[in-house]
Amino acid sequence: MLSTLRIKGLTTELLDIPIKRPHQFSTEKVADKSFVLIRVQFSNGVVGIGEGTTPGIWWNGESVETMKVVLDRYAAPLLLDEDPAQIEHLLQKLNRRIRGNVFAKASIEMALFDGLGKTYGVPVHQLLGGQNRDRIPVRWALASGTPDGDIEEAQSLVDSGNYVNFKTKSGKEAPEDDAKRNIRIAEGLRGKSTIGIDPNGSWDRITAVKWMDAFFEAGIDFLEQPLPPEDIEGLARLSEMKKVPVMADESLSSVQDALRLAETRAADIFSLKIHKSGGMKNTVKIAGIAEAAGISCFGGTSLESSIGTAACLHAYASIPNLDYGSELFGPSWLADDPVINPLVYEDGCILVPDGPGLGVELDEDKLKKYRRTEQKGALTR
Ligand SMILES: [Mg+2]
């Protein structure tokens, strides 16, 4: 029987939430994180919530501001009076009418799944096939700015039992200096912990090939997206060296990318992210291609709050091949969280929520505090 459930409204708002310490990416340093919060009203009174956020506009061209326009102006009219239970149908409709904008589409899908989970009284992972695990290991991103600071930070986090393994950010310095710094950090942590390196596509083939042996000797766990997103052949050459496992992140943003990477043997590990691939369903499909090709998966993050991180958890918990754990540290990296029941970290893991829907509830007082009320930009200064 077709459901009589209907979508009766869709609203969005922007939030700017401070972070605990500034974060150095390859191209910019950030001091707060922006989000678009989306609420979808169902005809049964349920409100599904979703969150859109990006590492920055440099990552794939989307920002919270572009997402808000796409959602308000273009997506909302397509969804109105539709049946929210027909998620695949709605995603296809959006894909036919709105090209790209995968981060915006992922946040809609998130809100639909949350509303459906609440309607049926089940956690979202049950709508995705059930959970294979109730907790997922988390890597913390070291970004203190100095090798000694990173080693010290990692050691104290291991000693306190908060984290076991780590990731570093690269790409700001010259590749040679980056490589040496990472080797120094890995050697400083030898026997105690490991790091994965993420230059966000900023190195070239010669640099990556040249340092591969030294990375292997230093016990580095994985090399994530060393080369520009389009250099699939370069990634394949690095994978062929059979030294440090190569992870694809920016090169992997669709189901089609996953197939191409698998066919060309260009990655040993896929970094999954629900926003970059347009949602939880696509993420599960990508993990299926990885499974068929013998590729491991890693639970990536776009640095979401507890809302988006919960969506990641439901998707990642439902797949069988999450061999490399995750980097779902967004909620503990933010100085505050817009929900009344933030996600829980325990012994180096993050727990999969089991309440209805995403399993998190909005905190209206915090939304009031962090809601953006003025335009941001040079023209409004
Ligand atoms: Mg990455």
Short mmCIF file of C-alpha atoms and ligand atoms in Angstrom, two decimals:
data_model
loop_
_atom_site.label_atom_id
_atom_site.label_comp_id
_atom_site.label_asym_id
_atom_site.label_seq_id
_atom_site.Cartn_x
_atom_site.Cartn_y
_atom_site.Cartn_z
CA MET A 1 0.00 0.00 0.00
CA LEU A 2 1.32 3.42 -0.88
CA SER A 3 1.78 5.66 2.12
CA THR A 4 -0.34 8.78 2.57
CA LEU A 5 2.56 10.57 4.19
CA ARG A 6 3.42 13.91 2.54
CA ILE A 7 6.13 16.56 2.78
CA LYS A 8 4.45 19.76 3.94
CA GLY A 9 7.41 22.13 4.29
CA LEU A 10 11.17 22.56 4.20
CA THR A 11 13.07 25.28 6.06
CA THR A 12 16.77 26.07 6.32
CA GLU A 13 18.97 28.23 8.52
CA LEU A 14 22.71 28.87 8.76
CA LEU A 15 24.72 28.21 11.91
CA ASP A 16 28.29 29.26 12.75
CA ILE A 17 29.71 27.15 15.58
CA PRO A 18 33.16 27.88 17.09
CA ILE A 19 35.82 25.15 17.09
CA LYS A 20 38.13 24.29 19.98
CA ARG A 21 41.35 25.08 18.15
CA PRO A 22 41.99 26.53 14.68
CA HIS A 23 42.36 23.80 12.06
CA GLN A 24 45.01 23.98 9.33
CA PHE A 25 43.91 22.53 5.98
CA SER A 26 46.19 22.55 2.93
CA THR A 27 44.67 25.85 1.74
CA GLU A 28 43.20 27.65 4.74
CA LYS A 29 42.97 27.89 8.51
CA VAL A 30 39.50 27.92 10.05
CA ALA A 31 38.30 29.13 13.50
CA ASP A 32 34.62 28.27 13.25
CA LYS A 33 32.52 25.88 11.24
CA SER A 34 29.40 26.78 9.30
CA PHE A 35 26.35 24.56 8.79
CA VAL A 36 23.06 24.68 7.01
CA LEU A 37 20.37 23.08 9.16
CA ILE A 38 17.42 21.70 7.26
CA ARG A 39 14.02 20.75 8.70
CA VAL A 40 11.49 18.82 6.66
CA GLN A 41 7.91 18.84 7.98
CA PHE A 42 5.88 15.67 7.38
CA SER A 43 2.06 15.56 7.25
CA ASN A 44 2.03 13.34 10.38
CA GLY A 45 3.63 16.12 12.45
CA VAL A 46 7.14 14.62 12.43
CA VAL A 47 10.04 16.97 11.59
CA GLY A 48 13.10 15.36 10.00
CA ILE A 49 16.41 17.18 10.49
CA GLY A 50 19.52 17.19 8.34
CA GLU A 51 22.75 19.10 8.24
CA GLY A 52 24.90 20.29 5.36
CA THR A 53 28.51 21.29 5.83
CA THR A 54 31.70 21.23 3.77
CA PRO A 55 35.39 21.33 4.71
CA GLY A 56 35.36 24.62 2.77
CA ILE A 57 34.41 25.90 -0.70
CA TRP A 58 37.87 24.76 -1.90
CA TRP A 59 36.87 21.12 -1.38
CA ASN A 60 34.29 20.60 -4.15
CA GLY A 61 32.89 24.05 -4.89
CA GLU A 62 29.91 23.96 -2.52
CA SER A 63 29.50 26.11 0.61
CA VAL A 64 26.75 26.42 3.21
CA GLU A 65 25.55 29.52 1.37
CA THR A 66 25.25 27.73 -2.00
CA MET A 67 23.50 24.85 -0.25
CA LYS A 68 20.95 27.17 1.33
CA VAL A 69 20.05 28.73 -2.03
CA VAL A 70 19.80 25.33 -3.74
CA LEU A 71 17.60 23.95 -0.95
CA ASP A 72 15.29 26.98 -0.58
CA ARG A 73 14.95 28.05 -4.18
CA TYR A 74 15.24 24.82 -6.17
CA ALA A 75 14.87 21.66 -4.03
CA ALA A 76 12.00 22.63 -1.71
CA PRO A 77 9.42 23.17 -4.52
CA LEU A 78 10.31 19.75 -6.00
CA LEU A 79 9.69 18.00 -2.68
CA LEU A 80 6.50 19.69 -1.56
CA ASP A 81 3.49 17.31 -1.33
CA GLU A 82 5.68 14.33 -2.30
CA ASP A 83 5.76 11.11 -0.25
CA PRO A 84 8.90 11.24 1.95
CA ALA A 85 8.98 7.44 2.16
CA GLN A 86 9.91 7.23 -1.54
CA ILE A 87 13.50 8.34 -0.94
CA GLU A 88 15.05 6.80 -4.07
CA HIS A 89 12.33 8.32 -6.26
CA LEU A 90 12.84 11.75 -4.67
CA LEU A 91 16.62 11.56 -5.10
CA GLN A 92 16.17 10.71 -8.78
CA LYS A 93 13.78 13.62 -9.18
CA LEU A 94 16.31 15.97 -7.59
CA ASN A 95 19.12 14.56 -9.74
CA ARG A 96 17.14 15.11 -12.94
CA ARG A 97 16.30 18.71 -12.07
CA ILE A 98 19.41 19.86 -10.17
CA ARG A 99 22.87 18.98 -11.46
CA GLY A 100 25.68 18.48 -8.95
CA ASN A 101 25.23 20.07 -5.52
CA VAL A 102 25.76 16.71 -3.85
CA PHE A 103 26.35 18.16 -0.38
CA ALA A 104 22.94 19.89 -0.52
CA LYS A 105 21.27 16.69 -1.74
CA ALA A 106 22.92 14.64 1.03
CA SER A 107 21.47 16.97 3.67
CA ILE A 108 17.95 16.53 2.22
CA GLU A 109 18.33 12.75 2.20
CA MET A 110 19.52 12.96 5.83
CA ALA A 111 16.40 14.87 6.89
CA LEU A 112 14.13 12.42 5.02
CA PHE A 113 15.76 9.41 6.69
CA ASP A 114 15.54 11.11 10.10
CA GLY A 115 11.84 11.85 9.62
CA LEU A 116 11.12 8.31 8.39
CA GLY A 117 13.03 6.73 11.27
CA LYS A 118 11.04 8.86 13.71
CA THR A 119 7.79 7.96 11.90
CA TYR A 120 8.54 4.22 12.07
CA GLY A 121 10.19 4.39 15.53
CA VAL A 122 13.49 2.89 14.33
CA PRO A 123 17.08 4.15 14.05
CA VAL A 124 18.20 5.07 10.52
CA HIS A 125 20.64 2.15 10.33
CA GLN A 126 17.65 -0.20 10.38
CA LEU A 127 16.39 1.48 7.21
CA LEU A 128 19.80 0.79 5.63
CA GLY A 129 19.90 -2.91 6.45
CA GLY A 130 20.78 -2.94 10.15
CA GLN A 131 24.01 -2.36 12.03
CA ASN A 132 27.09 -4.54 11.74
CA ARG A 133 28.73 -2.80 14.69
CA ASP A 134 27.55 -0.60 17.57
CA ARG A 135 30.75 1.50 17.75
CA ILE A 136 33.39 2.69 15.31
CA PRO A 137 37.07 3.49 16.05
CA VAL A 138 37.99 7.16 15.52
CA ARG A 139 41.27 8.71 14.40
CA TRP A 140 42.01 12.21 15.68
CA ALA A 141 43.47 14.75 13.22
CA LEU A 142 46.74 16.19 14.49
CA ALA A 143 47.02 19.82 13.38
CA SER A 144 48.92 21.62 16.14
CA GLY A 145 51.32 23.18 13.63
CA THR A 146 54.62 21.60 14.78
CA PRO A 147 55.88 17.97 14.73
CA ASP A 148 56.77 18.09 18.43
CA GLY A 149 53.34 19.53 19.26
CA ASP A 150 51.68 16.76 17.23
CA ILE A 151 53.76 14.01 18.89
CA GLU A 152 52.99 15.42 22.33
CA GLU A 153 49.27 15.76 21.56
CA ALA A 154 49.09 12.21 20.18
CA GLN A 155 50.97 10.72 23.13
CA SER A 156 48.74 12.36 25.70
CA LEU A 157 45.58 11.30 23.81
CA VAL A 158 46.84 7.70 23.68
CA ASP A 159 47.80 7.77 27.37
CA SER A 160 44.39 9.10 28.39
CA GLY A 161 42.70 6.36 26.32
CA ASN A 162 40.83 8.88 24.16
CA TYR A 163 42.35 7.95 20.79
CA VAL A 164 44.50 5.14 19.42
CA ASN A 165 45.54 6.27 15.92
CA PHE A 166 45.82 9.60 14.11
CA LYS A 167 45.79 11.49 10.84
CA THR A 168 47.90 14.49 9.91
CA LYS A 169 47.13 17.29 7.50
CA SER A 170 49.67 18.16 4.81
CA GLY A 171 49.86 20.43 1.81
CA LYS A 172 50.60 23.78 3.41
CA GLU A 173 54.39 23.37 3.33
CA ALA A 174 56.58 22.33 0.41
CA PRO A 175 55.99 18.60 -0.26
CA GLU A 176 59.58 17.71 0.81
CA ASP A 177 59.10 19.44 4.18
CA ASP A 178 55.68 17.83 4.56
CA ALA A 179 57.12 14.39 3.92
CA LYS A 180 59.96 14.87 6.42
CA ARG A 181 57.58 16.25 9.06
CA ASN A 182 55.27 13.25 8.72
CA ILE A 183 58.15 10.79 8.96
CA ARG A 184 59.34 12.55 12.10
CA ILE A 185 55.87 12.35 13.68
CA ALA A 186 55.47 8.66 12.72
CA GLU A 187 58.91 7.84 14.14
CA GLY A 188 58.16 9.80 17.30
CA LEU A 189 55.07 7.64 17.85
CA ARG A 190 56.65 4.32 16.84
CA GLY A 191 55.45 1.40 18.94
CA LYS A 192 52.73 3.52 20.48
CA SER A 193 50.51 4.67 17.64
CA THR A 194 50.33 5.25 13.89
CA ILE A 195 49.43 8.07 11.53
CA GLY A 196 47.81 8.34 8.11
CA ILE A 197 48.86 11.24 5.87
CA ASP A 198 46.41 13.46 3.96
CA PRO A 199 47.91 16.07 1.60
CA ASN A 200 44.44 16.78 0.10
CA GLY A 201 45.70 16.20 -3.44
CA SER A 202 48.52 18.75 -3.23
CA TRP A 203 51.55 16.56 -4.06
CA ASP A 204 52.89 15.44 -7.44
CA ARG A 205 53.78 11.94 -8.60
CA ILE A 206 57.54 12.39 -8.21
CA THR A 207 57.26 13.52 -4.59
CA ALA A 208 54.90 10.71 -3.67
CA VAL A 209 56.99 7.99 -5.37
CA LYS A 210 60.23 9.35 -3.92
CA TRP A 211 59.04 9.22 -0.30
CA MET A 212 57.02 5.98 -0.45
CA ASP A 213 59.83 3.74 0.88
CA ALA A 214 60.58 6.13 3.75
CA PHE A 215 56.86 6.32 4.65
CA PHE A 216 56.73 2.51 4.65
CA GLU A 217 59.84 2.28 6.86
CA ALA A 218 58.38 4.84 9.29
CA GLY A 219 55.26 2.67 9.67
CA ILE A 220 52.84 5.19 8.18
CA ASP A 221 49.40 3.57 7.99
CA PHE A 222 48.02 5.05 4.78
CA LEU A 223 48.62 7.78 2.24
CA GLU A 224 45.34 9.58 1.55
CA GLN A 225 44.80 11.44 -1.72
CA PRO A 226 48.43 12.48 -2.30
CA LEU A 227 47.75 13.46 -5.93
CA PRO A 228 45.16 15.77 -7.53
CA PRO A 229 41.66 14.25 -7.76
CA GLU A 230 41.85 13.67 -11.54
CA ASP A 231 45.22 11.84 -11.49
CA ILE A 232 43.79 8.34 -11.26
CA GLU A 233 46.70 6.83 -13.19
CA GLY A 234 49.14 8.36 -10.70
CA LEU A 235 47.22 6.83 -7.79
CA ALA A 236 47.28 3.48 -9.61
CA ARG A 237 51.08 3.68 -9.93
CA LEU A 238 51.43 4.40 -6.21
CA SER A 239 49.10 1.51 -5.30
CA GLU A 240 51.14 -0.78 -7.56
CA MET A 241 54.25 -0.10 -5.44
CA LYS A 242 52.61 -2.13 -2.62
CA LYS A 243 54.15 -0.02 0.09
CA VAL A 244 51.90 2.26 2.12
CA PRO A 245 48.20 1.65 1.27
CA VAL A 246 46.78 4.41 -0.94
CA MET A 247 43.44 5.94 0.02
CA ALA A 248 41.17 7.78 -2.42
CA ASP A 249 39.19 10.72 -1.03
CA GLU A 250 38.76 13.67 -3.43
CA SER A 251 39.06 11.22 -6.37
CA LEU A 252 36.02 9.37 -5.04
CA SER A 253 32.80 11.33 -4.99
CA SER A 254 30.32 9.15 -6.83
CA VAL A 255 29.32 5.55 -7.44
CA GLN A 256 30.87 5.90 -10.93
CA ASP A 257 34.18 7.10 -9.44
CA ALA A 258 34.19 4.05 -7.19
CA LEU A 259 33.86 1.70 -10.17
CA ARG A 260 36.59 3.52 -12.10
CA LEU A 261 39.00 3.41 -9.12
CA ALA A 262 38.26 -0.28 -8.62
CA GLU A 263 38.74 -1.09 -12.32
CA THR A 264 42.03 0.79 -12.54
CA ARG A 265 43.26 -0.51 -9.15
CA ALA A 266 44.00 3.05 -8.15
CA ALA A 267 43.18 2.71 -4.45
CA ASP A 268 43.62 0.20 -1.62
CA ILE A 269 41.20 2.10 0.62
CA PHE A 270 38.11 4.21 -0.11
CA SER A 271 37.42 7.21 2.13
CA LEU A 272 33.63 7.22 2.39
CA LYS A 273 31.83 10.49 3.07
CA ILE A 274 28.11 10.89 2.95
CA HIS A 275 28.12 14.52 1.83
CA LYS A 276 30.58 14.23 -1.05
CA SER A 277 28.73 11.26 -2.53
CA GLY A 278 25.27 12.77 -2.19
CA GLY A 279 23.99 10.81 0.81
CA MET A 280 23.86 7.64 2.83
CA LYS A 281 22.40 5.45 0.08
CA ASN A 282 25.18 6.33 -2.36
CA THR A 283 27.76 5.76 0.38
CA VAL A 284 26.44 2.25 0.94
CA LYS A 285 26.51 1.62 -2.83
CA ILE A 286 30.17 2.77 -2.98
CA ALA A 287 31.03 0.46 -0.09
CA GLY A 288 29.42 -2.37 -2.08
CA ILE A 289 31.72 -1.75 -5.05
CA ALA A 290 34.68 -1.69 -2.63
CA GLU A 291 33.54 -4.98 -1.14
CA ALA A 292 33.33 -6.62 -4.56
CA ALA A 293 36.80 -5.34 -5.50
CA GLY A 294 38.54 -6.25 -2.22
CA ILE A 295 39.03 -2.58 -1.31
CA SER A 296 38.86 -1.51 2.34
CA CYS A 297 36.76 1.40 3.56
CA PHE A 298 37.48 4.27 5.93
CA GLY A 299 34.75 6.38 7.52
CA GLY A 300 35.60 9.91 6.41
CA THR A 301 34.14 13.16 7.73
CA SER A 302 33.22 16.59 6.40
CA LEU A 303 33.56 17.74 10.04
CA GLU A 304 29.88 17.52 10.87
CA SER A 305 28.27 18.20 14.25
CA SER A 306 26.46 15.40 16.07
CA ILE A 307 23.64 15.66 13.48
CA GLY A 308 25.68 14.89 10.36
CA THR A 309 28.05 12.61 12.25
CA ALA A 310 25.04 10.53 13.38
CA ALA A 311 24.11 10.12 9.71
CA CYS A 312 27.68 8.97 8.95
CA LEU A 313 27.48 6.48 11.82
CA HIS A 314 24.22 4.94 10.62
CA ALA A 315 25.64 4.48 7.12
CA TYR A 316 29.10 3.26 8.19
CA ALA A 317 27.68 0.92 10.85
CA SER A 318 25.56 -0.78 8.20
CA ILE A 319 28.44 -1.75 5.87
CA PRO A 320 30.62 -4.86 6.34
CA ASN A 321 34.04 -3.58 5.16
CA LEU A 322 34.88 -0.55 7.31
CA ASP A 323 38.34 -2.02 7.94
CA TYR A 324 40.15 1.25 8.65
CA GLY A 325 37.75 2.72 11.21
CA SER A 326 36.88 6.39 10.90
CA GLU A 327 37.82 10.00 11.44
CA LEU A 328 34.44 10.96 12.95
CA PHE A 329 35.86 13.46 15.42
CA GLY A 330 33.69 16.44 14.30
CA PRO A 331 31.58 16.67 17.48
CA SER A 332 34.64 16.60 19.77
CA TRP A 333 36.47 19.14 17.56
CA LEU A 334 33.63 21.68 17.73
CA ALA A 335 33.45 23.84 20.87
CA ASP A 336 29.68 23.26 21.03
CA ASP A 337 27.06 21.00 19.50
CA PRO A 338 23.54 22.05 18.36
CA VAL A 339 21.84 19.01 19.96
CA ILE A 340 20.74 18.17 23.50
CA ASN A 341 22.18 14.63 23.31
CA PRO A 342 25.62 14.82 21.62
CA LEU A 343 27.19 11.61 20.35
CA VAL A 344 29.24 9.63 22.84
CA TYR A 345 32.97 8.80 22.58
CA GLU A 346 34.32 5.83 24.54
CA ASP A 347 37.76 4.16 24.53
CA GLY A 348 38.82 5.53 21.14
CA CYS A 349 35.45 4.79 19.55
CA ILE A 350 32.26 6.70 18.78
CA LEU A 351 29.00 4.92 19.63
CA VAL A 352 26.27 4.43 17.03
CA PRO A 353 23.09 6.15 18.33
CA ASP A 354 20.04 3.91 18.64
CA GLY A 355 17.14 6.34 19.15
CA PRO A 356 14.51 6.81 16.40
CA GLY A 357 15.76 8.51 13.21
CA LEU A 358 19.28 9.91 13.47
CA GLY A 359 18.97 9.61 17.25
CA VAL A 360 19.80 13.26 18.08
CA GLU A 361 17.48 16.09 19.17
CA LEU A 362 17.94 19.78 18.36
CA ASP A 363 18.81 22.20 21.17
CA GLU A 364 16.79 25.32 20.33
CA ASP A 365 18.75 27.52 22.78
CA LYS A 366 22.00 26.68 21.03
CA LEU A 367 20.46 27.24 17.61
CA LYS A 368 19.44 30.71 18.78
CA LYS A 369 23.00 31.36 19.93
CA TYR A 370 24.73 30.22 16.73
CA ARG A 371 22.13 31.18 14.09
CA ARG A 372 23.59 33.51 11.46
CA THR A 373 21.57 36.72 11.37
CA GLU A 374 23.79 38.88 9.19
CA GLN A 375 25.24 38.38 5.73
CA LYS A 376 28.93 37.47 5.71
CA GLY A 377 31.28 38.89 3.10
CA ALA A 378 33.40 41.86 2.06
CA LEU A 379 30.42 43.88 0.81
CA THR A 380 28.70 43.75 4.22
CA ARG A 381 31.69 44.66 6.39
MG MG B 1 40.83 13.70 2.98
#
